[in-house]
CSV table of C-alpha atoms in Angstrom, one decimal:
chain,number,residue,atom,x,y,z
A,1,UNK,CA,129.2,18.8,31.6
A,2,UNK,CA,127.7,20.5,34.7
A,3,UNK,CA,130.0,20.6,37.8
A,4,UNK,CA,129.3,18.0,40.5
A,5,UNK,CA,127.1,19.2,43.3
A,6,UNK,CA,128.9,20.4,46.4
A,7,UNK,CA,128.6,18.1,49.5
A,8,UNK,CA,126.2,19.3,52.0
A,9,UNK,CA,127.9,21.5,54.6
A,10,UNK,CA,127.8,20.5,58.2
A,11,UNK,CA,125.1,22.3,60.2
A,12,UNK,CA,126.4,25.3,62.1
A,13,UNK,CA,126.5,24.8,65.9
A,14,UNK,CA,123.5,26.2,67.5
A,15,UNK,CA,124.0,29.6,69.0
A,16,UNK,CA,120.9,29.2,71.3
A,17,UNK,CA,122.9,28.3,74.4
A,18,UNK,CA,125.3,31.3,73.9
A,19,UNK,CA,122.4,33.6,73.3
A,20,UNK,CA,120.6,32.3,76.4
A,21,UNK,CA,123.6,33.1,78.6
A,22,UNK,CA,123.3,36.9,78.2
A,23,UNK,CA,119.6,36.7,78.9
A,24,UNK,CA,120.2,34.7,82.0
A,25,UNK,CA,123.0,36.9,83.3
A,26,UNK,CA,120.7,39.7,84.6
A,27,UNK,CA,118.5,37.1,86.4
A,28,UNK,CA,121.5,35.3,88.0
A,29,UNK,CA,123.0,38.7,89.0
A,30,UNK,CA,119.7,40.0,90.5
A,31,UNK,CA,119.9,40.8,94.2
A,32,UNK,CA,117.0,38.4,94.9
A,33,UNK,CA,118.8,35.5,93.1
A,34,UNK,CA,122.0,36.3,94.8
A,35,UNK,CA,120.3,36.4,98.2
A,36,UNK,CA,118.5,33.1,97.7
A,37,UNK,CA,121.6,31.3,96.6
A,38,UNK,CA,123.5,32.7,99.6
A,39,UNK,CA,120.7,31.6,102.0
A,40,UNK,CA,120.8,28.0,100.5
A,41,UNK,CA,124.6,27.8,100.9
A,42,UNK,CA,124.6,29.3,104.4
A,43,UNK,CA,121.7,27.0,105.4
A,44,UNK,CA,123.6,24.0,104.2
A,45,UNK,CA,126.6,25.0,106.3
A,46,UNK,CA,124.3,25.5,109.3
A,47,UNK,CA,122.9,22.0,108.7
A,48,UNK,CA,126.4,20.7,109.0
A,49,UNK,CA,127.0,22.5,112.2
A,50,UNK,CA,123.8,21.0,113.7
A,51,UNK,CA,124.8,17.5,112.7
A,52,UNK,CA,128.2,18.1,114.2
A,53,UNK,CA,126.6,19.1,117.5
A,54,UNK,CA,124.9,15.7,117.6
A,55,UNK,CA,121.4,17.1,117.1
A,56,UNK,CA,118.9,16.0,114.5
A,57,UNK,CA,117.8,18.7,111.9
A,58,UNK,CA,114.2,18.4,113.0
A,59,UNK,CA,115.0,19.0,116.6
A,60,UNK,CA,117.2,22.0,115.7
A,61,UNK,CA,114.6,23.5,113.4
A,62,UNK,CA,111.8,23.2,115.9
A,63,UNK,CA,114.0,24.9,118.6
A,64,UNK,CA,114.9,27.7,116.1
A,65,UNK,CA,111.3,28.2,115.0
A,66,UNK,CA,110.2,28.2,118.6
A,67,UNK,CA,112.7,30.9,119.5
A,68,UNK,CA,111.7,33.0,116.5
A,69,UNK,CA,107.9,32.6,116.3
A,70,UNK,CA,106.8,30.3,119.1
A,71,UNK,CA,105.3,32.8,121.4
A,72,UNK,CA,104.3,36.5,121.6
A,73,UNK,CA,107.4,37.0,123.8
A,74,UNK,CA,109.7,35.5,121.1
A,75,UNK,CA,108.2,37.6,118.3
A,76,UNK,CA,108.3,40.8,120.4
A,77,UNK,CA,112.0,40.2,121.3
A,78,UNK,CA,112.9,39.5,117.7
A,79,UNK,CA,111.1,42.7,116.5
A,80,UNK,CA,113.0,44.8,119.0
A,81,UNK,CA,116.3,43.3,117.8
A,82,UNK,CA,115.3,43.9,114.2
A,83,UNK,CA,114.4,47.5,114.9
A,84,UNK,CA,117.7,48.3,116.5
A,85,UNK,CA,119.5,46.8,113.5
A,86,UNK,CA,117.3,48.7,111.1
A,87,UNK,CA,118.0,52.0,112.7
A,88,UNK,CA,121.8,51.5,112.4
A,89,UNK,CA,121.5,50.2,108.8
A,90,UNK,CA,119.2,53.1,107.8
A,91,UNK,CA,121.8,55.6,109.0
A,92,UNK,CA,124.6,53.6,107.3
A,93,UNK,CA,122.6,53.8,104.0
A,94,UNK,CA,122.2,57.5,104.2
A,95,UNK,CA,125.9,58.1,104.8
A,96,UNK,CA,126.8,55.6,102.1
A,97,UNK,CA,124.7,57.6,99.6
A,98,UNK,CA,127.1,60.4,100.2
A,99,UNK,CA,130.1,58.1,99.5
A,100,UNK,CA,130.9,57.6,103.2
A,101,UNK,CA,131.3,54.3,105.0
A,102,UNK,CA,130.2,54.5,108.6
A,103,UNK,CA,131.7,51.6,110.6
A,104,UNK,CA,131.3,53.4,113.9
A,105,UNK,CA,127.7,52.2,114.7
A,106,UNK,CA,128.9,50.5,117.9
A,107,UNK,CA,130.5,53.6,119.3
A,108,UNK,CA,127.6,55.8,118.3
A,109,UNK,CA,125.2,53.4,119.8
A,110,UNK,CA,127.1,53.5,123.1
A,111,UNK,CA,127.2,57.3,123.0
A,112,UNK,CA,123.5,57.4,122.5
A,113,UNK,CA,122.8,54.9,125.3
A,114,UNK,CA,125.1,56.8,127.7
A,115,UNK,CA,123.4,60.1,127.0
A,116,UNK,CA,119.9,58.6,127.2
A,117,UNK,CA,120.7,57.0,130.6
A,118,UNK,CA,122.1,60.3,131.9
A,119,UNK,CA,119.1,62.3,130.8
A,120,UNK,CA,116.6,59.7,131.9
A,121,UNK,CA,118.1,59.4,135.4
A,122,UNK,CA,118.1,63.2,135.7
A,123,UNK,CA,114.3,63.3,135.1
A,124,UNK,CA,112.0,63.4,138.1
A,125,UNK,CA,110.3,60.1,139.1
A,126,UNK,CA,106.8,61.3,138.0
A,127,UNK,CA,107.7,62.6,134.6
A,128,UNK,CA,105.0,61.8,132.0
A,129,UNK,CA,106.0,59.5,129.1
A,130,UNK,CA,104.9,62.1,126.6
A,131,UNK,CA,107.8,64.2,127.8
A,132,UNK,CA,110.3,61.7,129.1
A,133,UNK,CA,110.5,59.3,126.2
A,134,UNK,CA,111.1,62.1,123.5
A,135,UNK,CA,113.8,63.6,125.7
A,136,UNK,CA,115.6,60.3,126.1
A,137,UNK,CA,115.5,59.6,122.4
A,138,UNK,CA,116.5,63.1,121.4
A,139,UNK,CA,119.5,62.9,123.8
A,140,UNK,CA,120.5,59.6,122.1
A,141,UNK,CA,120.2,61.1,118.7
A,142,UNK,CA,122.2,64.2,119.6
A,143,UNK,CA,125.0,62.2,121.3
A,144,UNK,CA,125.3,59.7,118.4
A,145,UNK,CA,125.3,62.5,115.9
A,146,UNK,CA,128.0,64.4,117.8
A,147,UNK,CA,130.1,61.2,118.1
A,148,UNK,CA,129.9,60.7,114.4
A,149,UNK,CA,130.5,64.4,113.9
A,150,UNK,CA,134.1,64.0,115.3
A,151,UNK,CA,134.9,61.7,112.4
A,152,UNK,CA,133.1,64.0,109.9
A,153,UNK,CA,135.1,67.0,111.0
A,154,UNK,CA,138.3,65.1,110.7
A,155,UNK,CA,137.4,64.0,107.2
A,156,UNK,CA,136.3,67.4,105.9
A,157,UNK,CA,139.0,69.4,107.7
A,158,UNK,CA,142.0,67.0,107.5
A,159,UNK,CA,141.0,64.5,104.9
A,160,UNK,CA,141.2,61.6,107.4
A,161,UNK,CA,139.4,58.5,106.3
A,162,UNK,CA,136.1,58.1,108.1
A,163,UNK,CA,136.5,54.4,108.0
A,164,UNK,CA,139.5,54.6,110.3
A,165,UNK,CA,138.2,57.3,112.7
A,166,UNK,CA,134.7,55.8,113.1
A,167,UNK,CA,136.3,52.4,113.8
A,168,UNK,CA,138.6,53.7,116.4
A,169,UNK,CA,135.8,55.7,118.0
A,170,UNK,CA,134.0,52.5,118.6
A,171,UNK,CA,136.5,51.4,121.3
A,172,UNK,CA,136.4,54.8,123.0
A,173,UNK,CA,132.6,54.7,123.1
A,174,UNK,CA,132.6,51.2,124.6
A,175,UNK,CA,135.2,52.3,127.1
A,176,UNK,CA,133.2,55.3,128.2
A,177,UNK,CA,130.2,53.1,129.0
A,178,UNK,CA,132.3,50.8,131.0
A,179,UNK,CA,133.7,53.7,133.1
A,180,UNK,CA,130.3,55.2,133.6
A,181,UNK,CA,128.7,52.0,135.0
A,182,UNK,CA,131.7,51.2,137.3
A,183,UNK,CA,132.0,54.7,138.9
A,184,UNK,CA,129.4,55.7,141.5
A,185,UNK,CA,130.3,59.3,140.8
A,186,UNK,CA,129.0,58.8,137.3
A,187,UNK,CA,126.0,56.5,136.6
A,188,UNK,CA,126.6,53.4,138.6
A,189,UNK,CA,123.7,52.5,141.0
A,190,UNK,CA,124.5,52.7,144.7
A,191,UNK,CA,126.4,49.7,145.9
A,192,UNK,CA,124.4,48.0,148.6
A,193,UNK,CA,126.3,44.7,148.6
A,194,UNK,CA,129.0,42.7,146.9
A,195,UNK,CA,126.3,41.4,144.5
A,196,UNK,CA,125.2,44.8,143.2
A,197,UNK,CA,125.8,44.7,139.5
A,198,UNK,CA,127.9,47.5,137.8
A,199,UNK,CA,125.0,49.2,136.0
A,200,UNK,CA,122.9,52.3,136.3
A,201,UNK,CA,119.8,52.6,138.3
A,202,UNK,CA,116.6,51.9,136.3
A,203,UNK,CA,115.1,54.7,134.4
A,204,UNK,CA,111.9,56.2,135.7
A,205,UNK,CA,108.6,54.9,134.2
A,206,UNK,CA,108.1,58.0,132.2
A,207,UNK,CA,111.4,57.6,130.4
A,208,UNK,CA,110.8,54.0,129.3
A,209,UNK,CA,109.5,53.0,125.8
A,210,UNK,CA,105.9,52.0,125.8
A,211,UNK,CA,104.9,48.5,124.8
A,212,UNK,CA,103.0,48.1,121.5
A,213,UNK,CA,102.1,44.4,121.7
A,214,UNK,CA,100.4,44.0,125.0
A,215,UNK,CA,101.7,42.5,128.3
A,216,UNK,CA,102.7,39.2,126.8
A,217,UNK,CA,105.0,40.8,124.1
A,218,UNK,CA,108.1,42.9,124.9
A,219,UNK,CA,107.8,44.7,121.5
A,220,UNK,CA,108.2,48.5,122.2
A,221,UNK,CA,107.8,51.7,120.3
A,222,UNK,CA,111.3,51.3,118.9
A,223,UNK,CA,109.7,49.1,116.2
A,224,UNK,CA,107.5,51.9,115.1
A,225,UNK,CA,110.3,54.4,115.3
A,226,UNK,CA,112.6,52.2,113.1
A,227,UNK,CA,109.9,51.7,110.5
A,228,UNK,CA,109.2,55.4,110.3
A,229,UNK,CA,112.9,56.2,110.1
A,230,UNK,CA,113.4,53.8,107.2
A,231,UNK,CA,110.3,55.1,105.3
A,232,UNK,CA,111.2,58.8,105.8
A,233,UNK,CA,114.8,58.3,105.0
A,234,UNK,CA,113.9,56.4,101.8
A,235,UNK,CA,111.6,59.2,100.7
A,236,UNK,CA,114.2,61.9,101.4
A,237,UNK,CA,116.9,60.0,99.5
A,238,UNK,CA,114.8,59.2,96.5
A,239,UNK,CA,112.4,62.1,96.2
A,240,UNK,CA,114.0,65.3,97.5
A,241,UNK,CA,116.8,67.6,96.5
A,242,UNK,CA,118.8,66.6,99.5
A,243,UNK,CA,118.9,63.0,98.4
A,244,UNK,CA,119.9,64.1,94.9
A,245,UNK,CA,122.8,66.2,96.3
A,246,UNK,CA,123.9,63.4,98.5
A,247,UNK,CA,124.0,61.1,95.5
A,248,UNK,CA,126.0,63.6,93.5
A,249,UNK,CA,128.5,63.9,96.3
A,250,UNK,CA,128.8,60.2,96.5
A,251,UNK,CA,129.5,59.8,92.8
A,252,UNK,CA,132.1,62.6,92.6
A,253,UNK,CA,132.9,65.1,95.4
A,254,UNK,CA,135.1,67.1,93.1
A,255,UNK,CA,132.5,67.5,90.4
A,256,UNK,CA,129.8,68.3,93.0
A,257,UNK,CA,132.1,71.1,94.4
A,258,UNK,CA,132.5,72.5,90.9
A,259,UNK,CA,128.7,72.6,90.6
A,260,UNK,CA,128.6,74.7,93.7
A,261,UNK,CA,127.3,72.0,96.2
A,262,UNK,CA,128.4,72.3,99.8
A,263,UNK,CA,130.3,69.0,99.8
A,264,UNK,CA,131.7,69.3,103.3
A,265,UNK,CA,128.3,70.2,104.8
A,266,UNK,CA,126.6,67.3,102.9
A,267,UNK,CA,129.2,64.8,104.0
A,268,UNK,CA,129.0,66.0,107.6
A,269,UNK,CA,125.2,65.9,107.6
A,270,UNK,CA,125.2,62.4,106.1
A,271,UNK,CA,127.6,61.0,108.7
A,272,UNK,CA,126.0,62.9,111.5
A,273,UNK,CA,122.6,61.4,110.6
A,274,UNK,CA,124.1,57.9,110.6
A,275,UNK,CA,125.5,58.5,114.0
A,276,UNK,CA,122.2,60.0,115.2
A,277,UNK,CA,120.2,56.9,114.0
A,278,UNK,CA,122.6,54.6,115.8
A,279,UNK,CA,122.3,56.8,118.9
A,280,UNK,CA,118.5,56.4,118.8
A,281,UNK,CA,119.1,52.7,118.7
A,282,UNK,CA,121.3,52.9,121.8
A,283,UNK,CA,118.7,55.0,123.6
A,284,UNK,CA,116.1,52.5,122.7
A,285,UNK,CA,118.1,49.7,124.2
A,286,UNK,CA,118.4,51.6,127.4
A,287,UNK,CA,114.8,52.6,127.5
A,288,UNK,CA,113.4,49.1,127.0
A,289,UNK,CA,113.4,46.4,129.7
A,290,UNK,CA,115.2,46.2,132.1
A,291,UNK,CA,115.7,50.0,131.4
A,292,UNK,CA,119.3,50.2,132.7
A,293,UNK,CA,122.6,51.1,131.2
A,294,UNK,CA,124.9,48.1,131.7
A,295,UNK,CA,128.3,47.1,130.5
A,296,UNK,CA,128.1,45.4,127.1
A,297,UNK,CA,124.5,46.5,126.7
A,298,UNK,CA,125.1,47.0,123.0
A,299,UNK,CA,125.7,43.3,122.4
A,300,UNK,CA,127.5,44.0,119.1
A,301,UNK,CA,124.4,45.5,117.5
A,302,UNK,CA,126.6,48.2,116.0
A,303,UNK,CA,128.6,45.8,113.9
A,304,UNK,CA,125.6,43.7,113.0
A,305,UNK,CA,123.8,46.8,111.8
A,306,UNK,CA,126.8,47.5,109.6
A,307,UNK,CA,126.5,44.1,108.1
A,308,UNK,CA,122.8,44.7,107.4
A,309,UNK,CA,123.6,48.0,105.7
A,310,UNK,CA,126.2,46.3,103.5
A,311,UNK,CA,123.8,43.5,102.5
A,312,UNK,CA,121.0,45.9,101.8
A,313,UNK,CA,123.1,47.6,99.1
A,314,UNK,CA,121.5,51.0,99.4
A,315,UNK,CA,117.9,49.8,99.4
A,316,UNK,CA,115.8,50.7,102.5
A,317,UNK,CA,113.3,47.9,101.6
A,318,UNK,CA,116.2,45.5,101.8
A,319,UNK,CA,117.2,47.1,105.1
A,320,UNK,CA,113.9,46.2,106.6
A,321,UNK,CA,114.0,42.6,105.2
A,322,UNK,CA,117.5,41.8,106.3
A,323,UNK,CA,117.0,43.4,109.7
A,324,UNK,CA,113.9,41.2,110.3
A,325,UNK,CA,115.9,38.1,109.1
A,326,UNK,CA,118.8,38.9,111.4
A,327,UNK,CA,116.6,39.9,114.3
A,328,UNK,CA,114.6,36.7,114.3
A,329,UNK,CA,117.7,34.5,113.7
A,330,UNK,CA,119.5,36.1,116.7
A,331,UNK,CA,116.5,35.5,119.0
A,332,UNK,CA,116.0,32.0,117.6
A,333,UNK,CA,119.7,31.2,118.2
A,334,UNK,CA,119.3,31.7,121.9
A,335,UNK,CA,116.5,29.1,122.1
A,336,UNK,CA,118.6,26.8,119.8
A,337,UNK,CA,121.2,26.6,122.5
A,338,UNK,CA,118.7,26.2,125.3
A,339,UNK,CA,116.4,23.7,123.8
A,340,UNK,CA,118.6,21.7,121.3
A,341,UNK,CA,122.0,22.0,122.8
A,342,UNK,CA,123.4,23.6,119.6
A,343,UNK,CA,125.8,26.6,120.4
A,344,UNK,CA,124.1,29.9,119.8
A,345,UNK,CA,127.3,30.9,118.0
A,346,UNK,CA,126.2,28.6,115.2
A,347,UNK,CA,123.7,31.2,114.1
A,348,UNK,CA,126.5,33.8,114.1
A,349,UNK,CA,128.5,31.5,111.9
A,350,UNK,CA,125.6,31.1,109.5
A,351,UNK,CA,125.1,34.9,109.4
A,352,UNK,CA,128.8,35.4,108.7
A,353,UNK,CA,128.8,32.9,105.9
A,354,UNK,CA,125.7,34.5,104.5
A,355,UNK,CA,127.6,37.8,104.3
A,356,UNK,CA,130.6,36.2,102.7
A,357,UNK,CA,128.5,34.4,100.1
A,358,UNK,CA,126.6,37.5,99.2
A,359,UNK,CA,129.9,39.5,99.0
A,360,UNK,CA,131.5,36.9,96.8
A,361,UNK,CA,128.5,36.8,94.5
A,362,UNK,CA,128.4,40.5,94.2
A,363,UNK,CA,132.2,40.6,93.4
A,364,UNK,CA,131.8,37.8,90.7
A,365,UNK,CA,128.8,39.6,89.1
A,366,UNK,CA,130.6,42.9,89.0
A,367,UNK,CA,133.7,41.3,87.5
A,368,UNK,CA,131.7,39.5,84.8
A,369,UNK,CA,130.0,42.7,83.8
A,370,UNK,CA,133.2,44.6,83.6
A,371,UNK,CA,134.9,41.9,81.4
A,372,UNK,CA,131.9,41.4,79.1
């Protein structure tokens, strides 16, 4: 008698969902996906701040858009802000390629602005722009590079963390600017009355950055300089032996030294370039309207540029994109307060949340990859 047939086995659970997860993981962890998710979450938080201020979302959006794109003046101001951020972030990216974290952009920017003001005011009144503008910018680069060089020397000679030294040098740089614009023996303009502001005299015409957008737009040559700096730096880091050596030092200084690479020189050069780029940004701030060195002229650009560099994650293309985003948001936030009654600090809160969300997503993605 033949054995009874076996009962049909239950169908095995489909492995399609499990198989789909690994395929979706790279997409979910892609920088573009992470950035879009962070923008959505930060935008939702910004909407809550707008509603809390008693303003309708439509009114707030119109005010923000007007401040960013509503006029040639708004666009030019936003481009200038984005260019300053891009210069600082470009320098940060170059130093980070060598394994260094430059958090001293604010102090280096102040050093560059201070040197640019000193050189610009020492020039004769009739100096041609073809001579005056390069001198001001070179002075800013040299001062910023020298300021970062202090931290570089302490790292290569004494092993001191550049994070600590560049951070502390920020406060000294800001303090030096404050002293310079308050002392008539230094850079303060002659005091003619009690209403004379503690700032330097205006730079001569030949030391001021030329406009690139016409009379209606305040966009200056700093936009072109920042774009060229990002492109050239990207080419050097990706296509030249210097970029390869910086990457090697960033991966392993000890192994690079065993291969015969001048580790100390490469680290010093990377950090000095970061300081020089921030110094050019400071010189640009002084050389654009109103062309004076004033207390708090930096407006926190050094720290914002650091954030741009961190968000860009080593990509010069991302540096340009994030700089434009932050530059336009900053300018739009000013009009948001004036036209809609929403505090301009709301934009700073949204930017901070954007950074936190991106950082959290990066941490989660890295952790999932390490445990998989």
